[in-house]
GROMACS .gro file of C-alpha atoms in nm:
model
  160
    1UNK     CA    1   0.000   0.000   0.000
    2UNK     CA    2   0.107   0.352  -0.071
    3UNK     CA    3   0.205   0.583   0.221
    4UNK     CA    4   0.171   0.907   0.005
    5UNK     CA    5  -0.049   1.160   0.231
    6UNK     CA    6  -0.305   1.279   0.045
    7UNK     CA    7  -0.395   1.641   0.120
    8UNK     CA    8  -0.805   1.625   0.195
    9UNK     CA    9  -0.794   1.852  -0.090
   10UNK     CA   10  -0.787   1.572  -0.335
   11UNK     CA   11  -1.154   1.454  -0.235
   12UNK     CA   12  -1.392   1.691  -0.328
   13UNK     CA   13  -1.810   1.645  -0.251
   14UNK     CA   14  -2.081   1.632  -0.492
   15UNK     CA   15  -2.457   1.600  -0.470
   16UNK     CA   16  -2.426   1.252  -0.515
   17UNK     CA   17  -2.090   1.187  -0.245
   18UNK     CA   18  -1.738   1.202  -0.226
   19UNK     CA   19  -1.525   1.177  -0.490
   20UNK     CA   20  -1.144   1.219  -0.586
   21UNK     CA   21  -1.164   1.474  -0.893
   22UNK     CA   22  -0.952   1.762  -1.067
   23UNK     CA   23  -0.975   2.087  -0.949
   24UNK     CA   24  -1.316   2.285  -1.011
   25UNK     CA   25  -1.265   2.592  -1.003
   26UNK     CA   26  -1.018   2.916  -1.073
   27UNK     CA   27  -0.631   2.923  -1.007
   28UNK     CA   28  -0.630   3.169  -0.705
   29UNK     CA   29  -0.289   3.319  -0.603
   30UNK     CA   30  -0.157   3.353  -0.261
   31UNK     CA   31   0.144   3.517  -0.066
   32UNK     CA   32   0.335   3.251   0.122
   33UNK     CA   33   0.684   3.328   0.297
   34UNK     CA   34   0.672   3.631   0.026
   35UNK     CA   35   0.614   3.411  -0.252
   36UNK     CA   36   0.321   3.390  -0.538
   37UNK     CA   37   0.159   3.034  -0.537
   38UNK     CA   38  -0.129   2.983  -0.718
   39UNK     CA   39  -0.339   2.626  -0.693
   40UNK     CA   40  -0.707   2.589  -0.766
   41UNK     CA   41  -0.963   2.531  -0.589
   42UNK     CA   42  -1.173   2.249  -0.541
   43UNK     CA   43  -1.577   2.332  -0.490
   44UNK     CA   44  -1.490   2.327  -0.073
   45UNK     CA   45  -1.252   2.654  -0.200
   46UNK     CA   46  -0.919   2.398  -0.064
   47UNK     CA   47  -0.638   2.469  -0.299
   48UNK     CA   48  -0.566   2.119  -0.482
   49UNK     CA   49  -0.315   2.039  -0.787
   50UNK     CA   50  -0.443   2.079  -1.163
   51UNK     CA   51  -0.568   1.817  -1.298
   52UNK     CA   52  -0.300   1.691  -1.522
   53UNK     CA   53  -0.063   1.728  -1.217
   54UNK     CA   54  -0.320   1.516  -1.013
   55UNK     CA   55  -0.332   1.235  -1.246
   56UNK     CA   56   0.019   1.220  -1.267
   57UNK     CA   57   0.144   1.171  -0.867
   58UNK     CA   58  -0.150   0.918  -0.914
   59UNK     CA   59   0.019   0.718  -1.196
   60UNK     CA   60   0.372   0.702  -1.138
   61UNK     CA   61   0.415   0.281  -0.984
   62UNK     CA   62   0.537   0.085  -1.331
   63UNK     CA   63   0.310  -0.165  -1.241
   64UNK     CA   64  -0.023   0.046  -1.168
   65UNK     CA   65   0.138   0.206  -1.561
   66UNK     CA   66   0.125  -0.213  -1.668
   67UNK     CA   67  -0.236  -0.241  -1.574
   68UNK     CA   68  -0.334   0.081  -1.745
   69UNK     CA   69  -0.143  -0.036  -2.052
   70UNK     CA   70  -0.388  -0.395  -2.048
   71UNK     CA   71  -0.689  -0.139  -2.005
   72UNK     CA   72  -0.610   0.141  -2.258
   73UNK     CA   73  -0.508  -0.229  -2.508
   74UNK     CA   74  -0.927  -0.324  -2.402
   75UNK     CA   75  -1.066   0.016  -2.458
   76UNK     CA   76  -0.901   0.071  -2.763
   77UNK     CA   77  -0.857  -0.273  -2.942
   78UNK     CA   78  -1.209  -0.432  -2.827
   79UNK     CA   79  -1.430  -0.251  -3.056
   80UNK     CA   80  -1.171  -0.284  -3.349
   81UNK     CA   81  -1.200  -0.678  -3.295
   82UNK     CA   82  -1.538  -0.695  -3.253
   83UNK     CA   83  -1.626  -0.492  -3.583
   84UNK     CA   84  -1.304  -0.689  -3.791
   85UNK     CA   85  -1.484  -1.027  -3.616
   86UNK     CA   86  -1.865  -0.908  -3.639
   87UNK     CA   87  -1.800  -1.109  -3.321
   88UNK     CA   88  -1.945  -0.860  -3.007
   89UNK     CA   89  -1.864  -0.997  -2.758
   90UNK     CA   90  -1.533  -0.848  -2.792
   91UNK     CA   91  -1.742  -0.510  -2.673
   92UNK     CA   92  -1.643  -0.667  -2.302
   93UNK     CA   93  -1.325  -0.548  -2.317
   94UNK     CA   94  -1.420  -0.209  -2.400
   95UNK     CA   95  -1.702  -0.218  -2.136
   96UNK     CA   96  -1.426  -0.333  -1.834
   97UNK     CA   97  -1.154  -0.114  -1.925
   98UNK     CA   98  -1.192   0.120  -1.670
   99UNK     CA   99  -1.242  -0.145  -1.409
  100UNK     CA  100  -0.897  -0.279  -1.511
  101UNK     CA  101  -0.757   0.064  -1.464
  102UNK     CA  102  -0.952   0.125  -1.131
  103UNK     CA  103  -0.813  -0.221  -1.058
  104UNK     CA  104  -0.448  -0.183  -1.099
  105UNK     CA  105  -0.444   0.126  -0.827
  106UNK     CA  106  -0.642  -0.119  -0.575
  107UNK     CA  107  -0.364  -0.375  -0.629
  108UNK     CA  108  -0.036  -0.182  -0.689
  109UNK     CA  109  -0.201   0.107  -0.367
  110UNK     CA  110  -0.104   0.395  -0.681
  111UNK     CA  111  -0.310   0.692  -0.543
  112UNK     CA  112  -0.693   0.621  -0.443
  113UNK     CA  113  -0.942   0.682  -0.725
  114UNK     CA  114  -1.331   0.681  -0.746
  115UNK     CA  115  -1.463   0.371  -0.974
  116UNK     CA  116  -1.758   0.563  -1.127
  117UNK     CA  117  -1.529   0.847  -1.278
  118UNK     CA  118  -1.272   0.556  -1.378
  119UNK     CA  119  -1.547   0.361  -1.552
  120UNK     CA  120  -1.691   0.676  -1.690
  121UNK     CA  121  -1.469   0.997  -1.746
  122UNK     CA  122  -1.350   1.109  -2.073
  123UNK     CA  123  -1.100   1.301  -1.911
  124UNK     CA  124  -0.978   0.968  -1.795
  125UNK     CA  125  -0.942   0.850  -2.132
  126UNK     CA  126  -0.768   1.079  -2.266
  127UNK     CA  127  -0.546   1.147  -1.946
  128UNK     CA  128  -0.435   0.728  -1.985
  129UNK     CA  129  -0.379   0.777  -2.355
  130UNK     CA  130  -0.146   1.087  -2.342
  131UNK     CA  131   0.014   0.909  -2.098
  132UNK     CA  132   0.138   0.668  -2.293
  133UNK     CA  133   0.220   0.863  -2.571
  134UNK     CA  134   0.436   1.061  -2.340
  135UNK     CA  135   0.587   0.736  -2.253
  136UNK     CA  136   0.652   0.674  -2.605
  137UNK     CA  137   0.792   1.009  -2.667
  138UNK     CA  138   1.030   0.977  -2.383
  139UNK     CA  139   0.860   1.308  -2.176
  140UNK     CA  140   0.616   1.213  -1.950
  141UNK     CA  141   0.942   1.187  -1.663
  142UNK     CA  142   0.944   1.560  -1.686
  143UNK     CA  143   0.576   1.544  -1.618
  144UNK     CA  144   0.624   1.326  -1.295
  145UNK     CA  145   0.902   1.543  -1.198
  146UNK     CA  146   0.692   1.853  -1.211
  147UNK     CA  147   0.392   1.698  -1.083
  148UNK     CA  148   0.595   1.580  -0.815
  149UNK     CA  149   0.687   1.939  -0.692
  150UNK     CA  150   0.393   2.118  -0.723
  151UNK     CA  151   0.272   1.814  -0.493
  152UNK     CA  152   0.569   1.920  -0.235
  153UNK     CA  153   0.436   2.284  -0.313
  154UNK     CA  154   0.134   2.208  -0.211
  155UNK     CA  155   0.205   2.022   0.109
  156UNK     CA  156   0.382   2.307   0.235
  157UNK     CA  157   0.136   2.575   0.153
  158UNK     CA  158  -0.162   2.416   0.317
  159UNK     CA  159   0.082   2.326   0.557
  160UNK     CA  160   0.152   2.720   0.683
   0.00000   0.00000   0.00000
C-alpha cells in the first residue's frame, strides 16, 4: 500500500458523495513566505493540484502504468475486434476497461481513485492515452518530476 499523504484537498463532494476529482474551479494566487503560489480550488474553495498534475502523482508505480497499458489495449482494441470479427462480444473489453484501470491502483495502492469516474470519465481516457504517448515520446518523466513538486508545493502551503 502507498504511504503518500493525500492532502483532503484531493476529495472533493458532490450531490451525489465524495469523490477524488480535478480541481473545479479558478487558479487563485496567494502570498506565502513572500512568494506567489497559485493552486485551484476544489468546490470546498481547498487549494488542490491541476488536474494533469493530479493524475500524474496518481500514476507514477510501473506496475499500476502495466495495468493501465492492459486497459487502454481493451478500450481501444475491443471494438476494433469486434467490428473486424462481427463477433461482439469483444465489446467486453471495452465495457471493463476502466475497471482494469480502477483495478491496478487497488492492487499496486497507486493513489486512491473513485470507480464511477474511472469507468466513466473522458477526461480519464484521454489522461491514460497521453500518458502513454508521453511514454513513447520519452517526456512524461518531466511530467512526474513537475507533478511531483507542485505536490511538495502544495504540502507546504496548506501546511503554513
Amino acid at each position: 500500500k502507498s504511504t503518500r499523504a493525500w492532502p483532503a484537498s484531493f476529495k472533493t463532494s458532490t450531490s451525489s458523495g465524495s469523490r477524488s476529482g480535478p480541481p473545479l474551479e479558478t487558479t487563485h494566487s496567494h502570498p506565502r513566505n513572500g512568494i506567489m503560489t497559485s493552486f485551484p480550488r476544489d468546490r470546498n474553495g481547498n487549494p488542490t493540484l491541476e488536474s494533469w498534475d493530479l493524475f500524474v502523482v496518481r500514476h507514477q508505480k510501473p506496475s499500476n502504468l502495466a495495468g493501465h497499458f492492459i486497459s487502454l489495449l481493451l478500450f481501444y482494441g475491443s471494438p476494433l475486434l469486434a467490428l473486424l470479427t462481427s463477433q461482439p462480444i469483444w465489446l467486453v473489453g471495452f465495457f471493463s476497461s476502466g475497471a482494469v484501470g480502477a483495478l491496478s491502483h487497488h492492487l499496486t495502492g497507486d493513489g486512491k481513485i473513485n470507480l464511477q469516474e474511472a469507468t466513466s470519465s473522458p477526461r480519464v481516457v484521454f489522461y491514460v492515452t497521453l500518458l502513454f504517448a508521453k511514454l513513447a515520446l520519452g517526456t512524461y518523466q518531466n511530467d512526474i518530476d513537475r507533478a511531483n513538486a507542485r505536490y511538495q508545493e502544495l504540502l507546504r502551503f496548506t501546511r503554513n
